[in-house]
């Protein structure tokens, strides 16, 4: 806790002072982010850091495993995600939605564990059901992989499954039809700091920072 308080002092002294105009403009004019960024709660995955954006730039929604429950599947779990999607697309008028997974994701690992391990954690048990579609895709398409390979593949495939779920939202379908919304599947590799984007044309993830020194 002390680290947070000393961090606030440091923030006030340096970052806020250096960006006072930006903060005051944001306070006056409100937010106008251009992207909705959906990613995992993992403490190592901070989209504002790895995209080097500023406060006011990204509308961020995080949950364990970066799941996007399908539109109104009857469970209340997805309400928070759905509200963020509807608000971002129709009220903030974001131009892009990025769903971003990451390496070494605890949620992807948990999908392969016996659910009895979470007997005392009913919300985790319930939430992990949103990974069932991903498990099925991996089991069908990547038999005979090692545990490590399977985990990496699961994280990458999970983003694509969640992208499909995202497309079940009427607000997303309508905005995409109007040509004012684009959706993207990304993947962040923690150790290397690499960020990949999925290319639907090529059917694979590609480095987004190709060609840099
Ligand atoms: Zn994660």
mmCIF file of C-alpha atoms and ligand atoms in Angstrom:
data_model
loop_
_atom_site.group_PDB
_atom_site.id
_atom_site.type_symbol
_atom_site.label_atom_id
_atom_site.label_comp_id
_atom_site.label_asym_id
_atom_site.label_seq_id
_atom_site.Cartn_x
_atom_site.Cartn_y
_atom_site.Cartn_z
ATOM 1 C CA UNK A 1 0.000 0.000 0.000
ATOM 2 C CA UNK A 2 2.867 2.407 0.798
ATOM 3 C CA UNK A 3 4.092 1.953 -2.754
ATOM 4 C CA UNK A 4 0.734 3.155 -4.086
ATOM 5 C CA UNK A 5 0.791 6.273 -1.912
ATOM 6 C CA UNK A 6 4.387 7.143 -2.814
ATOM 7 C CA UNK A 7 3.454 6.457 -6.454
ATOM 8 C CA UNK A 8 0.634 9.001 -6.198
ATOM 9 C CA UNK A 9 3.080 11.584 -4.837
ATOM 10 C CA UNK A 10 5.416 10.834 -7.722
ATOM 11 C CA UNK A 11 2.539 11.005 -10.227
ATOM 12 C CA UNK A 12 1.420 14.395 -8.905
ATOM 13 C CA UNK A 13 4.969 15.760 -8.914
ATOM 14 C CA UNK A 14 5.976 14.545 -12.346
ATOM 15 C CA UNK A 15 3.430 12.953 -14.705
ATOM 16 C CA UNK A 16 0.470 15.118 -13.774
ATOM 17 C CA UNK A 17 2.593 18.278 -13.747
ATOM 18 C CA UNK A 18 4.041 17.446 -17.161
ATOM 19 C CA UNK A 19 0.555 16.673 -18.541
ATOM 20 C CA UNK A 20 -1.531 19.212 -16.647
ATOM 21 C CA UNK A 21 -3.017 20.662 -19.854
ATOM 22 C CA UNK A 22 -4.093 17.220 -21.037
ATOM 23 C CA UNK A 23 -5.804 16.351 -17.744
ATOM 24 C CA UNK A 24 -7.555 19.713 -17.582
ATOM 25 C CA UNK A 25 -8.723 19.408 -21.178
ATOM 26 C CA UNK A 26 -10.035 15.881 -20.460
ATOM 27 C CA UNK A 27 -11.833 17.158 -17.344
ATOM 28 C CA UNK A 28 -13.388 20.020 -19.339
ATOM 29 C CA UNK A 29 -14.300 18.208 -22.529
ATOM 30 C CA UNK A 30 -14.874 14.649 -21.289
ATOM 31 C CA UNK A 31 -13.426 11.535 -22.806
ATOM 32 C CA UNK A 32 -13.333 10.742 -26.474
ATOM 33 C CA UNK A 33 -11.351 7.510 -26.825
ATOM 34 C CA UNK A 34 -10.951 6.017 -30.279
ATOM 35 C CA UNK A 35 -10.566 2.386 -29.190
ATOM 36 C CA UNK A 36 -12.293 -0.106 -26.922
ATOM 37 C CA UNK A 37 -9.581 -2.407 -25.641
ATOM 38 C CA UNK A 38 -10.735 -5.711 -24.138
ATOM 39 C CA UNK A 39 -8.007 -7.670 -22.406
ATOM 40 C CA UNK A 40 -7.153 -9.844 -19.401
ATOM 41 C CA UNK A 41 -6.900 -8.698 -15.765
ATOM 42 C CA UNK A 42 -3.350 -10.067 -15.618
ATOM 43 C CA UNK A 43 -1.167 -7.511 -13.820
ATOM 44 C CA UNK A 44 1.574 -7.902 -16.445
ATOM 45 C CA UNK A 45 -0.686 -6.863 -19.300
ATOM 46 C CA UNK A 46 -1.194 -3.104 -19.425
ATOM 47 C CA UNK A 47 -2.428 -1.910 -22.824
ATOM 48 C CA UNK A 48 -1.792 1.753 -22.082
ATOM 49 C CA UNK A 49 1.865 0.885 -21.460
ATOM 50 C CA UNK A 50 2.512 -1.406 -24.415
ATOM 51 C CA UNK A 51 0.703 0.858 -26.876
ATOM 52 C CA UNK A 52 2.229 3.958 -25.269
ATOM 53 C CA UNK A 53 -1.078 5.821 -25.217
ATOM 54 C CA UNK A 54 -2.198 8.497 -22.791
ATOM 55 C CA UNK A 55 -5.131 8.911 -20.411
ATOM 56 C CA UNK A 56 -8.248 9.536 -22.479
ATOM 57 C CA UNK A 57 -7.050 7.440 -25.426
ATOM 58 C CA UNK A 58 -8.225 3.904 -24.623
ATOM 59 C CA UNK A 59 -11.550 2.720 -23.197
ATOM 60 C CA UNK A 60 -10.333 -0.421 -21.428
ATOM 61 C CA UNK A 61 -12.384 -3.387 -20.279
ATOM 62 C CA UNK A 62 -10.548 -6.169 -18.481
ATOM 63 C CA UNK A 63 -11.709 -9.514 -17.203
ATOM 64 C CA UNK A 64 -10.103 -12.843 -16.406
ATOM 65 C CA UNK A 65 -9.254 -14.516 -19.716
ATOM 66 C CA UNK A 66 -10.468 -11.596 -21.890
ATOM 67 C CA UNK A 67 -13.739 -13.411 -22.501
ATOM 68 C CA UNK A 68 -16.600 -11.807 -24.425
ATOM 69 C CA UNK A 69 -19.738 -13.776 -23.519
ATOM 70 C CA UNK A 70 -22.083 -14.128 -26.502
ATOM 71 C CA UNK A 71 -24.861 -11.554 -26.738
ATOM 72 C CA UNK A 72 -27.557 -12.256 -24.152
ATOM 73 C CA UNK A 73 -26.840 -15.901 -23.610
ATOM 74 C CA UNK A 74 -29.091 -15.829 -20.561
ATOM 75 C CA UNK A 75 -26.386 -15.452 -17.932
ATOM 76 C CA UNK A 76 -25.809 -12.243 -16.059
ATOM 77 C CA UNK A 77 -22.014 -12.633 -16.181
ATOM 78 C CA UNK A 78 -21.766 -10.999 -19.549
ATOM 79 C CA UNK A 79 -23.667 -7.869 -18.625
ATOM 80 C CA UNK A 80 -20.563 -5.865 -17.712
ATOM 81 C CA UNK A 81 -18.821 -6.680 -20.977
ATOM 82 C CA UNK A 82 -22.001 -6.039 -22.970
ATOM 83 C CA UNK A 83 -22.551 -2.666 -21.306
ATOM 84 C CA UNK A 84 -18.957 -1.648 -22.084
ATOM 85 C CA UNK A 85 -19.392 -2.694 -25.731
ATOM 86 C CA UNK A 86 -22.696 -0.846 -26.148
ATOM 87 C CA UNK A 87 -21.429 2.290 -24.412
ATOM 88 C CA UNK A 88 -18.154 2.343 -26.353
ATOM 89 C CA UNK A 89 -19.709 1.750 -29.769
ATOM 90 C CA UNK A 90 -22.907 3.786 -29.626
ATOM 91 C CA UNK A 91 -22.105 6.520 -27.092
ATOM 92 C CA UNK A 92 -18.355 7.039 -27.292
ATOM 93 C CA UNK A 93 -18.372 6.096 -30.994
ATOM 94 C CA UNK A 94 -15.049 4.258 -30.888
ATOM 95 C CA UNK A 95 -13.670 3.310 -34.273
ATOM 96 C CA UNK A 96 -11.906 0.092 -33.274
ATOM 97 C CA UNK A 97 -12.396 -2.758 -30.813
ATOM 98 C CA UNK A 98 -9.330 -4.779 -29.923
ATOM 99 C CA UNK A 99 -9.624 -8.108 -28.110
ATOM 100 C CA UNK A 100 -6.173 -8.930 -26.768
ATOM 101 C CA UNK A 101 -4.948 -12.165 -25.212
ATOM 102 C CA UNK A 102 -1.501 -12.780 -23.780
ATOM 103 C CA UNK A 103 1.168 -15.386 -23.105
ATOM 104 C CA UNK A 104 1.192 -17.415 -19.889
ATOM 105 C CA UNK A 105 -2.482 -16.655 -19.218
ATOM 106 C CA UNK A 106 -3.635 -18.172 -15.927
ATOM 107 C CA UNK A 107 -7.210 -18.394 -17.184
ATOM 108 C CA UNK A 108 -6.168 -20.460 -20.220
ATOM 109 C CA UNK A 109 -4.178 -22.721 -17.924
ATOM 110 C CA UNK A 110 -7.169 -23.031 -15.594
ATOM 111 C CA UNK A 111 -9.353 -24.244 -18.474
ATOM 112 C CA UNK A 112 -7.347 -27.508 -18.425
ATOM 113 C CA UNK A 113 -7.476 -27.984 -14.665
ATOM 114 C CA UNK A 114 -10.028 -30.121 -12.912
ATOM 115 C CA UNK A 115 -12.880 -27.756 -12.072
ATOM 116 C CA UNK A 116 -12.918 -29.347 -8.619
ATOM 117 C CA UNK A 117 -9.790 -27.261 -7.936
ATOM 118 C CA UNK A 118 -12.142 -24.263 -7.868
ATOM 119 C CA UNK A 119 -14.830 -25.856 -5.689
ATOM 120 C CA UNK A 120 -14.491 -23.008 -3.175
ATOM 121 C CA UNK A 121 -14.570 -20.375 -5.922
ATOM 122 C CA UNK A 122 -18.000 -20.626 -7.564
ATOM 123 C CA UNK A 123 -17.563 -17.471 -9.640
ATOM 124 C CA UNK A 124 -14.344 -18.748 -11.187
ATOM 125 C CA UNK A 125 -16.030 -22.061 -11.996
ATOM 126 C CA UNK A 126 -18.923 -20.267 -13.665
ATOM 127 C CA UNK A 127 -16.732 -17.766 -15.520
ATOM 128 C CA UNK A 128 -14.415 -20.436 -16.982
ATOM 129 C CA UNK A 129 -17.387 -21.867 -18.876
ATOM 130 C CA UNK A 130 -16.859 -19.038 -21.346
ATOM 131 C CA UNK A 131 -13.660 -20.849 -22.345
ATOM 132 C CA UNK A 132 -15.479 -24.059 -23.320
ATOM 133 C CA UNK A 133 -15.769 -22.972 -26.961
ATOM 134 C CA UNK A 134 -12.026 -22.339 -27.073
ATOM 135 C CA UNK A 135 -11.271 -25.754 -25.561
ATOM 136 C CA UNK A 136 -13.389 -27.408 -28.244
ATOM 137 C CA UNK A 137 -11.584 -25.535 -31.061
ATOM 138 C CA UNK A 138 -8.163 -26.523 -29.704
ATOM 139 C CA UNK A 139 -9.163 -30.174 -29.133
ATOM 140 C CA UNK A 140 -10.563 -30.438 -32.681
ATOM 141 C CA UNK A 141 -7.746 -28.714 -34.530
ATOM 142 C CA UNK A 142 -4.534 -29.310 -32.575
ATOM 143 C CA UNK A 143 -4.353 -32.907 -31.351
ATOM 144 C CA UNK A 144 -1.127 -34.277 -29.889
ATOM 145 C CA UNK A 145 0.479 -31.011 -28.771
ATOM 146 C CA UNK A 146 2.692 -30.683 -25.702
ATOM 147 C CA UNK A 147 1.288 -28.885 -22.676
ATOM 148 C CA UNK A 148 3.302 -25.713 -23.389
ATOM 149 C CA UNK A 149 2.347 -25.646 -27.078
ATOM 150 C CA UNK A 150 -1.272 -26.251 -26.216
ATOM 151 C CA UNK A 151 -1.329 -23.366 -23.731
ATOM 152 C CA UNK A 152 0.071 -20.889 -26.271
ATOM 153 C CA UNK A 153 -2.360 -22.124 -28.951
ATOM 154 C CA UNK A 154 -5.273 -21.905 -26.508
ATOM 155 C CA UNK A 155 -4.505 -18.256 -25.694
ATOM 156 C CA UNK A 156 -4.324 -17.363 -29.388
ATOM 157 C CA UNK A 157 -7.418 -19.322 -30.395
ATOM 158 C CA UNK A 158 -9.342 -17.931 -27.429
ATOM 159 C CA UNK A 159 -9.031 -14.410 -28.825
ATOM 160 C CA UNK A 160 -10.510 -15.579 -32.134
ATOM 161 C CA UNK A 161 -13.425 -17.312 -30.391
ATOM 162 C CA UNK A 162 -14.119 -14.149 -28.377
ATOM 163 C CA UNK A 163 -14.016 -12.134 -31.623
ATOM 164 C CA UNK A 164 -16.801 -14.330 -32.965
ATOM 165 C CA UNK A 165 -18.772 -13.709 -29.780
ATOM 166 C CA UNK A 166 -18.202 -9.979 -30.170
ATOM 167 C CA UNK A 167 -19.827 -10.159 -33.594
ATOM 168 C CA UNK A 168 -23.045 -11.508 -32.029
ATOM 169 C CA UNK A 169 -23.765 -8.064 -30.509
ATOM 170 C CA UNK A 170 -26.307 -6.150 -32.623
ATOM 171 C CA UNK A 171 -24.540 -2.866 -31.846
ATOM 172 C CA UNK A 172 -21.300 -4.271 -33.271
ATOM 173 C CA UNK A 173 -23.027 -5.678 -36.353
ATOM 174 C CA UNK A 174 -24.793 -2.375 -37.033
ATOM 175 C CA UNK A 175 -21.706 -0.175 -36.586
ATOM 176 C CA UNK A 176 -19.599 -2.505 -38.730
ATOM 177 C CA UNK A 177 -22.278 -2.403 -41.451
ATOM 178 C CA UNK A 178 -22.209 1.389 -41.329
ATOM 179 C CA UNK A 179 -18.444 1.226 -41.864
ATOM 180 C CA UNK A 180 -17.599 3.017 -38.634
ATOM 181 C CA UNK A 181 -16.301 0.087 -36.589
ATOM 182 C CA UNK A 182 -13.439 -2.344 -37.064
ATOM 183 C CA UNK A 183 -12.569 -5.291 -34.823
ATOM 184 C CA UNK A 184 -9.106 -6.727 -34.241
ATOM 185 C CA UNK A 185 -7.607 -9.792 -32.537
ATOM 186 C CA UNK A 186 -4.295 -9.136 -30.803
ATOM 187 C CA UNK A 187 -1.874 -11.104 -28.694
ATOM 188 C CA UNK A 188 0.729 -9.756 -26.243
ATOM 189 C CA UNK A 189 3.876 -11.769 -25.515
ATOM 190 C CA UNK A 190 4.953 -10.667 -22.049
ATOM 191 C CA UNK A 191 8.614 -11.734 -21.935
ATOM 192 C CA UNK A 192 9.539 -10.307 -25.343
ATOM 193 C CA UNK A 193 7.191 -7.317 -25.341
ATOM 194 C CA UNK A 194 5.932 -8.440 -28.748
ATOM 195 C CA UNK A 195 2.437 -7.572 -29.932
ATOM 196 C CA UNK A 196 0.800 -9.637 -32.693
ATOM 197 C CA UNK A 197 -2.305 -8.928 -34.731
ATOM 198 C CA UNK A 198 -4.376 -11.623 -36.430
ATOM 199 C CA UNK A 199 -4.516 -11.367 -40.207
ATOM 200 C CA UNK A 200 -7.813 -12.884 -41.449
ATOM 201 C CA UNK A 201 -6.406 -12.973 -45.009
ATOM 202 C CA UNK A 202 -3.350 -14.993 -44.005
ATOM 203 C CA UNK A 203 -5.087 -16.925 -41.215
ATOM 204 C CA UNK A 204 -2.297 -16.247 -38.741
ATOM 205 C CA UNK A 205 -0.968 -13.790 -36.194
ATOM 206 C CA UNK A 206 1.726 -11.375 -37.355
ATOM 207 C CA UNK A 207 4.009 -8.993 -35.503
ATOM 208 C CA UNK A 208 2.468 -5.518 -35.510
ATOM 209 C CA UNK A 209 5.873 -3.868 -35.283
ATOM 210 C CA UNK A 210 7.553 -5.604 -38.211
ATOM 211 C CA UNK A 211 10.487 -3.753 -39.721
ATOM 212 C CA UNK A 212 11.593 -1.855 -36.641
ATOM 213 C CA UNK A 213 15.246 -1.783 -35.617
HETATM 214 ZN ZN1 LIG B 1 -4.722 -13.760 -18.625
#
